[in-house]
Amino acid sequence: MKMTPLVTQLRAQCPTLGNRITVGIDVAALQADAALQIPCASITSLADAANNSTSQNLTTQPIRDRFEIVLALDASDATKALDLLHDLRAELWRALVGFKPDKDYSAIAYDGGELVSINSSRAFYRLRFFAEFQLGRNLPSQPAESWHERELDGLSSFTGATVRVDAIDPADPNLKRPGPDGRVEMTFSGDVTP
């Protein structure tokens, strides 16, 4: 998932954080940064989880993209820090839960949170979110999203069919078992016009 729509949404909807939102910084780097302006948040893409295809002859695979936001807070007064955490968590939920980061994604959902660390100066809290999309197109007019779709796009168009019928009955008395005798009794054709 692209991070730009998430950062834009958070900057617009989370006034407490202002512009103190970064992307891709891990918790260890945040904890080591002595000049960190707090409160602040860092967004990181975590993982994607794929489910089995929902179709038998096409690739339509649901994918869940997961990301996390780590909040860094001033913990010199633990009570104030945890109260601010409560407020910031609610701000993040209002900003993200139900927000669609892209037309191909479902609405973002909350996946849980946890305290990473707290000491006499700083507290770090992690919140996890996810949104889902489908790998595999819905319409043939859309661009291919998998090798299978690219292969199907390379096939020639179906223009028609000719069917030749070799009937089983009446059975040929020269054969030991009833079955087709190799003589075509009927032929028909059909053309497909778009």
Short mmCIF file of N, CA and C in Angstrom, two decimals:
data_model
loop_
_atom_site.label_atom_id
_atom_site.label_comp_id
_atom_site.label_asym_id
_atom_site.label_seq_id
_atom_site.Cartn_x
_atom_site.Cartn_y
_atom_site.Cartn_z
N MET A 1 0.85 -1.16 0.00
CA MET A 1 0.00 0.00 0.00
C MET A 1 0.90 1.24 0.00
N LYS A 2 0.46 2.24 -0.72
CA LYS A 2 1.21 3.50 -0.77
C LYS A 2 1.05 4.25 0.55
N MET A 3 2.13 4.83 1.02
CA MET A 3 2.13 5.55 2.29
C MET A 3 1.65 7.00 2.16
N THR A 4 1.79 7.59 0.98
CA THR A 4 1.44 9.00 0.80
C THR A 4 -0.01 9.31 1.18
N PRO A 5 -1.01 8.52 0.74
CA PRO A 5 -2.38 8.84 1.16
C PRO A 5 -2.58 8.75 2.68
N LEU A 6 -1.85 7.84 3.32
CA LEU A 6 -1.98 7.70 4.78
C LEU A 6 -1.39 8.93 5.49
N VAL A 7 -0.21 9.36 5.06
CA VAL A 7 0.42 10.53 5.66
C VAL A 7 -0.44 11.77 5.45
N THR A 8 -0.96 11.93 4.24
CA THR A 8 -1.83 13.07 3.95
C THR A 8 -3.06 13.07 4.84
N GLN A 9 -3.68 11.90 4.99
CA GLN A 9 -4.87 11.78 5.82
C GLN A 9 -4.56 12.07 7.29
N LEU A 10 -3.44 11.55 7.79
CA LEU A 10 -3.08 11.78 9.20
C LEU A 10 -2.75 13.25 9.46
N ARG A 11 -2.04 13.87 8.53
CA ARG A 11 -1.69 15.29 8.73
C ARG A 11 -2.94 16.17 8.72
N ALA A 12 -3.93 15.78 7.93
CA ALA A 12 -5.17 16.56 7.87
C ALA A 12 -6.10 16.28 9.04
N GLN A 13 -6.07 15.06 9.58
CA GLN A 13 -7.07 14.66 10.57
C GLN A 13 -6.55 14.50 12.00
N CYS A 14 -5.26 14.62 12.21
CA CYS A 14 -4.69 14.46 13.55
C CYS A 14 -3.96 15.74 13.97
N PRO A 15 -4.70 16.73 14.45
CA PRO A 15 -4.07 18.01 14.79
C PRO A 15 -3.04 17.90 15.91
N THR A 16 -3.17 16.97 16.80
CA THR A 16 -2.22 16.82 17.91
C THR A 16 -0.83 16.47 17.39
N LEU A 17 -0.78 15.70 16.30
CA LEU A 17 0.52 15.30 15.74
C LEU A 17 1.08 16.36 14.80
N GLY A 18 0.23 17.18 14.21
CA GLY A 18 0.69 18.19 13.27
C GLY A 18 1.43 17.56 12.11
N ASN A 19 2.61 18.06 11.80
CA ASN A 19 3.42 17.50 10.72
C ASN A 19 4.50 16.55 11.24
N ARG A 20 4.39 16.14 12.47
CA ARG A 20 5.39 15.24 13.06
C ARG A 20 5.04 13.79 12.76
N ILE A 21 4.91 13.49 11.47
CA ILE A 21 4.58 12.14 11.01
C ILE A 21 5.64 11.74 10.00
N THR A 22 6.31 10.64 10.27
CA THR A 22 7.36 10.15 9.38
C THR A 22 6.96 8.78 8.84
N VAL A 23 7.73 8.32 7.86
CA VAL A 23 7.44 7.03 7.23
C VAL A 23 8.69 6.15 7.28
N GLY A 24 8.49 4.90 7.64
CA GLY A 24 9.54 3.89 7.52
C GLY A 24 10.62 3.90 8.56
N ILE A 25 10.44 4.55 9.69
CA ILE A 25 11.45 4.53 10.75
C ILE A 25 11.06 3.49 11.77
N ASP A 26 11.99 2.58 12.07
CA ASP A 26 11.67 1.51 13.02
C ASP A 26 11.74 2.01 14.46
N VAL A 27 11.23 1.21 15.36
CA VAL A 27 11.12 1.58 16.76
C VAL A 27 12.48 1.84 17.38
N ALA A 28 13.47 1.02 17.05
CA ALA A 28 14.81 1.20 17.62
C ALA A 28 15.38 2.57 17.25
N ALA A 29 15.19 3.00 16.01
CA ALA A 29 15.68 4.31 15.58
C ALA A 29 14.94 5.44 16.31
N LEU A 30 13.64 5.27 16.50
CA LEU A 30 12.87 6.27 17.25
C LEU A 30 13.35 6.37 18.68
N GLN A 31 13.58 5.23 19.31
CA GLN A 31 14.02 5.22 20.70
C GLN A 31 15.40 5.84 20.87
N ALA A 32 16.25 5.70 19.86
CA ALA A 32 17.62 6.22 19.94
C ALA A 32 17.72 7.70 19.60
N ASP A 33 16.70 8.28 18.97
CA ASP A 33 16.75 9.68 18.54
C ASP A 33 16.48 10.61 19.72
N ALA A 34 17.54 11.26 20.21
CA ALA A 34 17.41 12.14 21.37
C ALA A 34 16.73 13.46 21.01
N ALA A 35 16.82 13.87 19.74
CA ALA A 35 16.25 15.15 19.31
C ALA A 35 14.82 15.01 18.79
N LEU A 36 14.20 13.90 19.01
CA LEU A 36 12.86 13.62 18.50
C LEU A 36 11.85 14.60 19.08
N GLN A 37 11.08 15.26 18.21
CA GLN A 37 10.01 16.15 18.66
C GLN A 37 8.78 15.30 18.96
N ILE A 38 8.30 15.38 20.17
CA ILE A 38 7.18 14.53 20.57
C ILE A 38 6.01 15.39 21.03
N PRO A 39 4.79 14.93 20.86
CA PRO A 39 4.41 13.61 20.32
C PRO A 39 4.60 13.56 18.81
N CYS A 40 4.92 12.35 18.33
CA CYS A 40 5.08 12.14 16.89
C CYS A 40 4.66 10.72 16.55
N ALA A 41 4.57 10.45 15.26
CA ALA A 41 4.15 9.13 14.79
C ALA A 41 5.03 8.71 13.62
N SER A 42 5.24 7.42 13.51
CA SER A 42 5.97 6.86 12.37
C SER A 42 5.14 5.72 11.78
N ILE A 43 4.92 5.77 10.46
CA ILE A 43 4.14 4.74 9.77
C ILE A 43 5.09 3.81 9.05
N THR A 44 4.86 2.52 9.19
CA THR A 44 5.69 1.52 8.53
C THR A 44 4.81 0.43 7.95
N SER A 45 5.10 0.05 6.72
CA SER A 45 4.41 -1.08 6.11
C SER A 45 4.93 -2.36 6.77
N LEU A 46 4.04 -3.25 7.17
CA LEU A 46 4.45 -4.45 7.89
C LEU A 46 4.54 -5.68 7.00
N ALA A 47 3.42 -6.07 6.43
CA ALA A 47 3.37 -7.33 5.69
C ALA A 47 2.10 -7.38 4.88
N ASP A 48 2.04 -8.36 4.00
CA ASP A 48 0.76 -8.65 3.35
C ASP A 48 0.49 -10.14 3.51
N ALA A 49 -0.76 -10.47 3.67
CA ALA A 49 -1.18 -11.86 3.84
C ALA A 49 -2.14 -12.19 2.71
N ALA A 50 -1.87 -13.28 2.02
CA ALA A 50 -2.70 -13.67 0.88
C ALA A 50 -3.57 -14.86 1.24
N ASN A 51 -4.80 -14.83 0.77
CA ASN A 51 -5.72 -15.96 0.90
C ASN A 51 -5.77 -16.72 -0.42
N ASN A 52 -6.34 -17.91 -0.39
CA ASN A 52 -6.49 -18.69 -1.62
C ASN A 52 -7.40 -17.96 -2.61
N SER A 53 -7.21 -18.26 -3.88
CA SER A 53 -8.02 -17.65 -4.92
C SER A 53 -9.48 -18.01 -4.73
N THR A 54 -10.35 -17.06 -5.00
CA THR A 54 -11.78 -17.29 -4.85
C THR A 54 -12.41 -17.84 -6.12
N SER A 55 -11.63 -17.97 -7.19
CA SER A 55 -12.11 -18.51 -8.47
C SER A 55 -11.32 -19.75 -8.84
N GLN A 56 -11.92 -20.61 -9.63
CA GLN A 56 -11.24 -21.83 -10.05
C GLN A 56 -10.43 -21.64 -11.33
N ASN A 57 -10.89 -20.81 -12.23
CA ASN A 57 -10.21 -20.69 -13.51
C ASN A 57 -9.56 -19.31 -13.72
N LEU A 58 -9.57 -18.47 -12.70
CA LEU A 58 -8.95 -17.15 -12.75
C LEU A 58 -8.19 -16.92 -11.45
N THR A 59 -7.36 -15.90 -11.45
CA THR A 59 -6.70 -15.50 -10.21
C THR A 59 -7.46 -14.32 -9.64
N THR A 60 -8.18 -14.57 -8.57
CA THR A 60 -8.83 -13.50 -7.81
C THR A 60 -8.52 -13.79 -6.35
N GLN A 61 -7.38 -13.29 -5.93
CA GLN A 61 -6.84 -13.62 -4.62
C GLN A 61 -6.94 -12.42 -3.67
N PRO A 62 -7.68 -12.56 -2.56
CA PRO A 62 -7.75 -11.47 -1.58
C PRO A 62 -6.40 -11.30 -0.87
N ILE A 63 -5.92 -10.05 -0.81
CA ILE A 63 -4.65 -9.73 -0.15
C ILE A 63 -4.93 -8.72 0.95
N ARG A 64 -4.36 -8.97 2.13
CA ARG A 64 -4.50 -8.04 3.26
C ARG A 64 -3.15 -7.35 3.49
N ASP A 65 -3.12 -6.04 3.25
CA ASP A 65 -1.93 -5.23 3.51
C ASP A 65 -1.99 -4.71 4.94
N ARG A 66 -0.91 -4.96 5.71
CA ARG A 66 -0.87 -4.51 7.10
C ARG A 66 0.19 -3.42 7.26
N PHE A 67 -0.12 -2.44 8.11
CA PHE A 67 0.85 -1.40 8.44
C PHE A 67 0.68 -1.03 9.90
N GLU A 68 1.71 -0.37 10.44
CA GLU A 68 1.65 0.03 11.84
C GLU A 68 2.04 1.49 11.98
N ILE A 69 1.55 2.07 13.06
CA ILE A 69 1.91 3.43 13.45
C ILE A 69 2.47 3.35 14.87
N VAL A 70 3.67 3.87 15.03
CA VAL A 70 4.29 3.91 16.36
C VAL A 70 4.21 5.36 16.85
N LEU A 71 3.60 5.53 18.00
CA LEU A 71 3.50 6.85 18.63
C LEU A 71 4.63 7.00 19.63
N ALA A 72 5.28 8.15 19.62
CA ALA A 72 6.31 8.48 20.61
C ALA A 72 5.76 9.63 21.46
N LEU A 73 5.78 9.44 22.77
CA LEU A 73 5.19 10.41 23.70
C LEU A 73 6.18 10.79 24.79
N ASP A 74 6.00 11.99 25.36
CA ASP A 74 6.78 12.42 26.51
C ASP A 74 6.23 11.70 27.73
N ALA A 75 7.07 10.93 28.41
CA ALA A 75 6.62 10.14 29.56
C ALA A 75 7.20 10.65 30.86
N SER A 76 7.64 11.92 30.91
CA SER A 76 8.16 12.45 32.17
C SER A 76 7.07 12.45 33.24
N ASP A 77 5.82 12.57 32.82
CA ASP A 77 4.66 12.37 33.71
C ASP A 77 3.85 11.23 33.08
N ALA A 78 3.97 10.04 33.65
CA ALA A 78 3.37 8.84 33.06
C ALA A 78 1.85 8.98 32.93
N THR A 79 1.21 9.60 33.89
CA THR A 79 -0.25 9.76 33.83
C THR A 79 -0.64 10.62 32.62
N LYS A 80 0.05 11.75 32.44
CA LYS A 80 -0.24 12.61 31.29
C LYS A 80 0.06 11.87 29.98
N ALA A 81 1.14 11.11 29.97
CA ALA A 81 1.51 10.38 28.76
C ALA A 81 0.42 9.38 28.38
N LEU A 82 -0.08 8.63 29.35
CA LEU A 82 -1.10 7.62 29.05
C LEU A 82 -2.44 8.26 28.71
N ASP A 83 -2.73 9.41 29.30
CA ASP A 83 -3.95 10.14 28.92
C ASP A 83 -3.83 10.65 27.48
N LEU A 84 -2.65 11.17 27.12
CA LEU A 84 -2.44 11.64 25.76
C LEU A 84 -2.50 10.46 24.78
N LEU A 85 -1.96 9.33 25.20
CA LEU A 85 -2.04 8.14 24.36
C LEU A 85 -3.49 7.79 24.05
N HIS A 86 -4.33 7.86 25.05
CA HIS A 86 -5.76 7.57 24.87
C HIS A 86 -6.37 8.52 23.83
N ASP A 87 -6.04 9.80 23.93
CA ASP A 87 -6.58 10.79 22.99
C ASP A 87 -6.01 10.61 21.59
N LEU A 88 -4.70 10.35 21.49
CA LEU A 88 -4.08 10.16 20.17
C LEU A 88 -4.60 8.90 19.49
N ARG A 89 -4.80 7.87 20.25
CA ARG A 89 -5.33 6.63 19.69
C ARG A 89 -6.71 6.89 19.08
N ALA A 90 -7.54 7.64 19.78
CA ALA A 90 -8.88 7.98 19.26
C ALA A 90 -8.76 8.85 18.00
N GLU A 91 -7.79 9.78 17.98
CA GLU A 91 -7.57 10.60 16.78
C GLU A 91 -7.19 9.73 15.59
N LEU A 92 -6.30 8.77 15.81
CA LEU A 92 -5.88 7.87 14.73
C LEU A 92 -7.05 7.03 14.23
N TRP A 93 -7.89 6.55 15.14
CA TRP A 93 -9.05 5.76 14.71
C TRP A 93 -9.98 6.61 13.85
N ARG A 94 -10.24 7.86 14.29
CA ARG A 94 -11.12 8.74 13.53
C ARG A 94 -10.53 9.06 12.16
N ALA A 95 -9.22 9.13 12.07
CA ALA A 95 -8.56 9.47 10.81
C ALA A 95 -8.49 8.29 9.85
N LEU A 96 -8.31 7.07 10.39
CA LEU A 96 -8.01 5.94 9.51
C LEU A 96 -9.10 4.88 9.38
N VAL A 97 -9.77 4.54 10.46
CA VAL A 97 -10.74 3.44 10.40
C VAL A 97 -11.91 3.84 9.50
N GLY A 98 -12.09 3.10 8.42
CA GLY A 98 -13.12 3.40 7.43
C GLY A 98 -12.59 4.19 6.23
N PHE A 99 -11.37 4.72 6.33
CA PHE A 99 -10.75 5.48 5.23
C PHE A 99 -10.25 4.51 4.16
N LYS A 100 -10.53 4.81 2.88
CA LYS A 100 -10.03 3.99 1.77
C LYS A 100 -8.79 4.67 1.20
N PRO A 101 -7.61 4.03 1.33
CA PRO A 101 -6.38 4.67 0.86
C PRO A 101 -6.25 4.71 -0.66
N ASP A 102 -7.05 3.90 -1.36
CA ASP A 102 -6.98 3.83 -2.81
C ASP A 102 -8.29 3.21 -3.30
N LYS A 103 -8.65 3.43 -4.55
CA LYS A 103 -9.93 2.91 -5.07
C LYS A 103 -9.98 1.38 -5.07
N ASP A 104 -8.82 0.73 -5.13
CA ASP A 104 -8.79 -0.74 -5.17
C ASP A 104 -8.82 -1.38 -3.78
N TYR A 105 -8.69 -0.59 -2.73
CA TYR A 105 -8.63 -1.12 -1.36
C TYR A 105 -9.98 -1.03 -0.66
N SER A 106 -10.16 -1.94 0.28
CA SER A 106 -11.30 -1.84 1.17
C SER A 106 -11.00 -0.75 2.20
N ALA A 107 -11.96 -0.44 3.03
CA ALA A 107 -11.74 0.54 4.09
C ALA A 107 -10.74 -0.01 5.11
N ILE A 108 -9.94 0.86 5.68
CA ILE A 108 -8.96 0.46 6.69
C ILE A 108 -9.67 0.02 7.95
N ALA A 109 -9.14 -1.03 8.57
CA ALA A 109 -9.68 -1.53 9.84
C ALA A 109 -8.55 -1.57 10.87
N TYR A 110 -8.92 -1.48 12.13
CA TYR A 110 -7.95 -1.52 13.23
C TYR A 110 -7.66 -2.97 13.58
N ASP A 111 -6.39 -3.26 13.84
CA ASP A 111 -5.96 -4.64 14.12
C ASP A 111 -5.37 -4.81 15.51
N GLY A 112 -5.38 -3.77 16.34
CA GLY A 112 -4.88 -3.89 17.70
C GLY A 112 -3.67 -3.02 17.95
N GLY A 113 -3.32 -2.91 19.23
CA GLY A 113 -2.18 -2.09 19.61
C GLY A 113 -1.52 -2.64 20.86
N GLU A 114 -0.31 -2.10 21.15
CA GLU A 114 0.41 -2.56 22.34
C GLU A 114 1.46 -1.53 22.73
N LEU A 115 1.78 -1.53 24.00
CA LEU A 115 2.83 -0.68 24.51
C LEU A 115 4.17 -1.31 24.14
N VAL A 116 5.03 -0.57 23.47
CA VAL A 116 6.34 -1.07 23.08
C VAL A 116 7.32 -0.90 24.23
N SER A 117 7.38 0.32 24.75
CA SER A 117 8.26 0.59 25.90
C SER A 117 7.86 1.89 26.56
N ILE A 118 8.20 1.99 27.83
CA ILE A 118 7.99 3.23 28.58
C ILE A 118 9.12 3.33 29.59
N ASN A 119 9.69 4.53 29.70
CA ASN A 119 10.71 4.78 30.72
C ASN A 119 10.44 6.16 31.31
N SER A 120 11.39 6.72 31.99
CA SER A 120 11.15 7.99 32.68
C SER A 120 11.04 9.18 31.73
N SER A 121 11.43 9.01 30.47
CA SER A 121 11.37 10.15 29.55
C SER A 121 10.44 9.95 28.36
N ARG A 122 10.32 8.70 27.87
CA ARG A 122 9.51 8.48 26.67
C ARG A 122 8.68 7.20 26.76
N ALA A 123 7.55 7.26 26.03
CA ALA A 123 6.70 6.07 25.88
C ALA A 123 6.49 5.85 24.39
N PHE A 124 6.47 4.58 23.98
CA PHE A 124 6.25 4.21 22.58
C PHE A 124 5.11 3.21 22.53
N TYR A 125 4.13 3.51 21.68
CA TYR A 125 2.95 2.65 21.56
C TYR A 125 2.73 2.32 20.09
N ARG A 126 2.47 1.07 19.80
CA ARG A 126 2.30 0.58 18.42
C ARG A 126 0.83 0.27 18.16
N LEU A 127 0.30 0.79 17.03
CA LEU A 127 -1.06 0.48 16.60
C LEU A 127 -0.98 -0.16 15.22
N ARG A 128 -1.71 -1.24 15.02
CA ARG A 128 -1.69 -1.95 13.73
C ARG A 128 -3.03 -1.78 13.01
N PHE A 129 -2.94 -1.63 11.68
CA PHE A 129 -4.11 -1.46 10.84
C PHE A 129 -3.95 -2.33 9.60
N PHE A 130 -5.06 -2.53 8.87
CA PHE A 130 -4.98 -3.26 7.61
C PHE A 130 -6.08 -2.81 6.67
N ALA A 131 -5.84 -3.06 5.38
CA ALA A 131 -6.84 -2.86 4.32
C ALA A 131 -6.62 -3.98 3.32
N GLU A 132 -7.67 -4.35 2.61
CA GLU A 132 -7.59 -5.47 1.68
C GLU A 132 -7.85 -5.02 0.25
N PHE A 133 -7.27 -5.78 -0.68
CA PHE A 133 -7.52 -5.57 -2.10
C PHE A 133 -7.51 -6.94 -2.77
N GLN A 134 -7.90 -6.97 -4.01
CA GLN A 134 -7.95 -8.23 -4.76
C GLN A 134 -6.85 -8.26 -5.80
N LEU A 135 -6.05 -9.31 -5.79
CA LEU A 135 -5.07 -9.54 -6.85
C LEU A 135 -5.79 -10.27 -7.96
N GLY A 136 -5.90 -9.66 -9.10
CA GLY A 136 -6.67 -10.21 -10.22
C GLY A 136 -7.75 -9.23 -10.60
N ARG A 137 -7.86 -8.98 -11.86
CA ARG A 137 -8.81 -7.97 -12.33
C ARG A 137 -10.25 -8.47 -12.31
N ASN A 138 -11.16 -7.52 -12.34
CA ASN A 138 -12.59 -7.83 -12.37
C ASN A 138 -13.15 -7.85 -13.79
N LEU A 139 -12.56 -7.05 -14.69
CA LEU A 139 -13.06 -6.94 -16.06
C LEU A 139 -11.92 -7.20 -17.04
N PRO A 140 -12.22 -7.84 -18.18
CA PRO A 140 -11.17 -8.08 -19.17
C PRO A 140 -10.54 -6.80 -19.72
N SER A 141 -11.24 -5.68 -19.62
CA SER A 141 -10.70 -4.42 -20.13
C SER A 141 -9.64 -3.82 -19.21
N GLN A 142 -9.54 -4.30 -17.98
CA GLN A 142 -8.54 -3.80 -17.04
C GLN A 142 -7.17 -4.42 -17.35
N PRO A 143 -6.08 -3.75 -16.96
CA PRO A 143 -4.75 -4.32 -17.23
C PRO A 143 -4.52 -5.60 -16.42
N ALA A 144 -3.68 -6.48 -16.98
CA ALA A 144 -3.37 -7.75 -16.32
C ALA A 144 -2.65 -7.49 -15.00
N GLU A 145 -3.00 -8.30 -13.98
CA GLU A 145 -2.37 -8.18 -12.68
C GLU A 145 -1.59 -9.44 -12.31
N SER A 146 -1.63 -10.46 -13.16
CA SER A 146 -0.91 -11.70 -12.87
C SER A 146 -0.39 -12.30 -14.18
N TRP A 147 0.52 -13.24 -14.07
CA TRP A 147 1.04 -13.91 -15.26
C TRP A 147 -0.08 -14.61 -16.01
N HIS A 148 -0.99 -15.26 -15.30
CA HIS A 148 -2.10 -15.98 -15.93
C HIS A 148 -2.94 -15.04 -16.79
N GLU A 149 -3.23 -13.86 -16.28
CA GLU A 149 -4.01 -12.89 -17.04
C GLU A 149 -3.24 -12.40 -18.27
N ARG A 150 -1.94 -12.22 -18.14
CA ARG A 150 -1.13 -11.82 -19.30
C ARG A 150 -1.15 -12.92 -20.36
N GLU A 151 -1.09 -14.17 -19.91
CA GLU A 151 -1.14 -15.29 -20.85
C GLU A 151 -2.49 -15.33 -21.56
N LEU A 152 -3.57 -15.15 -20.83
CA LEU A 152 -4.91 -15.14 -21.44
C LEU A 152 -5.06 -13.98 -22.42
N ASP A 153 -4.48 -12.83 -22.09
CA ASP A 153 -4.54 -11.67 -22.99
C ASP A 153 -3.84 -11.95 -24.32
N GLY A 154 -2.86 -12.84 -24.33
CA GLY A 154 -2.11 -13.17 -25.54
C GLY A 154 -2.81 -14.15 -26.45
N LEU A 155 -3.88 -14.79 -26.00
CA LEU A 155 -4.60 -15.75 -26.83
C LEU A 155 -5.42 -15.02 -27.89
N SER A 156 -5.62 -15.68 -29.03
CA SER A 156 -6.46 -15.08 -30.06
C SER A 156 -7.92 -15.13 -29.60
N SER A 157 -8.72 -14.26 -30.14
CA SER A 157 -10.12 -14.17 -29.76
C SER A 157 -10.88 -15.39 -30.29
N PHE A 158 -11.91 -15.79 -29.57
CA PHE A 158 -12.78 -16.89 -29.98
C PHE A 158 -13.73 -16.35 -31.05
N THR A 159 -13.68 -16.94 -32.26
CA THR A 159 -14.51 -16.45 -33.35
C THR A 159 -15.62 -17.40 -33.73
N GLY A 160 -15.54 -18.64 -33.31
CA GLY A 160 -16.59 -19.59 -33.65
C GLY A 160 -16.13 -21.02 -33.45
N ALA A 161 -17.03 -21.97 -33.73
CA ALA A 161 -16.71 -23.38 -33.54
C ALA A 161 -17.44 -24.22 -34.57
N THR A 162 -16.82 -25.35 -34.92
CA THR A 162 -17.45 -26.35 -35.77
C THR A 162 -17.53 -27.63 -34.97
N VAL A 163 -18.72 -28.24 -34.95
CA VAL A 163 -18.94 -29.47 -34.19
C VAL A 163 -19.29 -30.59 -35.16
N ARG A 164 -18.58 -31.71 -35.05
CA ARG A 164 -18.87 -32.90 -35.84
C ARG A 164 -19.33 -33.99 -34.89
N VAL A 165 -20.50 -34.57 -35.17
CA VAL A 165 -21.10 -35.54 -34.26
C VAL A 165 -21.03 -36.93 -34.86
N ASP A 166 -20.47 -37.86 -34.07
CA ASP A 166 -20.45 -39.28 -34.41
C ASP A 166 -21.35 -39.96 -33.37
N ALA A 167 -22.58 -40.27 -33.76
CA ALA A 167 -23.57 -40.79 -32.83
C ALA A 167 -23.26 -42.23 -32.41
N ILE A 168 -23.61 -42.57 -31.18
CA ILE A 168 -23.39 -43.92 -30.66
C ILE A 168 -24.43 -44.89 -31.22
N ASP A 169 -25.69 -44.50 -31.23
CA ASP A 169 -26.74 -45.39 -31.74
C ASP A 169 -27.18 -44.90 -33.11
N PRO A 170 -27.49 -45.70 -34.04
CA PRO A 170 -27.50 -47.15 -33.87
C PRO A 170 -26.07 -47.69 -33.88
N ALA A 171 -25.83 -48.66 -33.05
CA ALA A 171 -24.50 -49.24 -32.92
C ALA A 171 -24.13 -50.03 -34.17
N ASP A 172 -22.87 -50.02 -34.53
CA ASP A 172 -22.36 -50.77 -35.67
C ASP A 172 -22.29 -52.24 -35.27
N PRO A 173 -23.00 -53.16 -35.96
CA PRO A 173 -22.98 -54.57 -35.58
C PRO A 173 -21.61 -55.21 -35.75
N ASN A 174 -20.70 -54.56 -36.48
CA ASN A 174 -19.35 -55.11 -36.66
C ASN A 174 -18.44 -54.84 -35.46
N LEU A 175 -18.86 -53.90 -34.57
CA LEU A 175 -18.07 -53.59 -33.38
C LEU A 175 -18.51 -54.48 -32.24
N LYS A 176 -17.58 -54.85 -31.35
CA LYS A 176 -17.91 -55.73 -30.22
C LYS A 176 -18.75 -55.01 -29.18
N ARG A 177 -18.52 -53.68 -29.00
CA ARG A 177 -19.29 -52.91 -28.03
C ARG A 177 -19.97 -51.76 -28.75
N PRO A 178 -21.10 -51.31 -28.22
CA PRO A 178 -21.70 -50.12 -28.83
C PRO A 178 -20.80 -48.92 -28.59
N GLY A 179 -20.75 -48.04 -29.54
CA GLY A 179 -19.95 -46.84 -29.40
C GLY A 179 -19.84 -46.14 -30.73
N PRO A 180 -19.14 -45.01 -30.76
CA PRO A 180 -18.97 -44.30 -32.02
C PRO A 180 -18.25 -45.18 -33.04
N ASP A 181 -18.72 -45.09 -34.29
CA ASP A 181 -18.15 -45.95 -35.32
C ASP A 181 -17.18 -45.23 -36.24
N GLY A 182 -16.96 -43.92 -36.01
CA GLY A 182 -16.02 -43.17 -36.83
C GLY A 182 -16.66 -42.47 -38.01
N ARG A 183 -17.96 -42.67 -38.22
CA ARG A 183 -18.66 -41.96 -39.28
C ARG A 183 -19.36 -40.74 -38.70
N VAL A 184 -19.15 -39.60 -39.34
CA VAL A 184 -19.77 -38.36 -38.86
C VAL A 184 -21.18 -38.30 -39.42
N GLU A 185 -22.16 -38.27 -38.53
CA GLU A 185 -23.57 -38.24 -38.94
C GLU A 185 -24.10 -36.80 -39.06
N MET A 186 -23.47 -35.83 -38.32
CA MET A 186 -23.99 -34.47 -38.35
C MET A 186 -22.82 -33.50 -38.14
N THR A 187 -22.88 -32.36 -38.84
CA THR A 187 -21.91 -31.28 -38.70
C THR A 187 -22.65 -29.96 -38.62
N PHE A 188 -22.25 -29.10 -37.65
CA PHE A 188 -22.81 -27.74 -37.62
C PHE A 188 -21.73 -26.78 -37.11
N SER A 189 -21.90 -25.51 -37.50
CA SER A 189 -20.92 -24.46 -37.17
C SER A 189 -21.65 -23.27 -36.59
N GLY A 190 -20.93 -22.54 -35.77
CA GLY A 190 -21.46 -21.30 -35.20
C GLY A 190 -20.38 -20.25 -35.15
N ASP A 191 -20.70 -19.06 -35.60
CA ASP A 191 -19.74 -17.95 -35.57
C ASP A 191 -20.13 -17.02 -34.45
N VAL A 192 -19.10 -16.44 -33.81
CA VAL A 192 -19.33 -15.48 -32.72
C VAL A 192 -19.04 -14.10 -33.27
N THR A 193 -20.01 -13.23 -33.15
CA THR A 193 -19.81 -11.83 -33.56
C THR A 193 -20.01 -10.96 -32.33
N PRO A 194 -19.03 -10.13 -32.03
CA PRO A 194 -19.15 -9.30 -30.83
C PRO A 194 -20.17 -8.21 -30.99
#
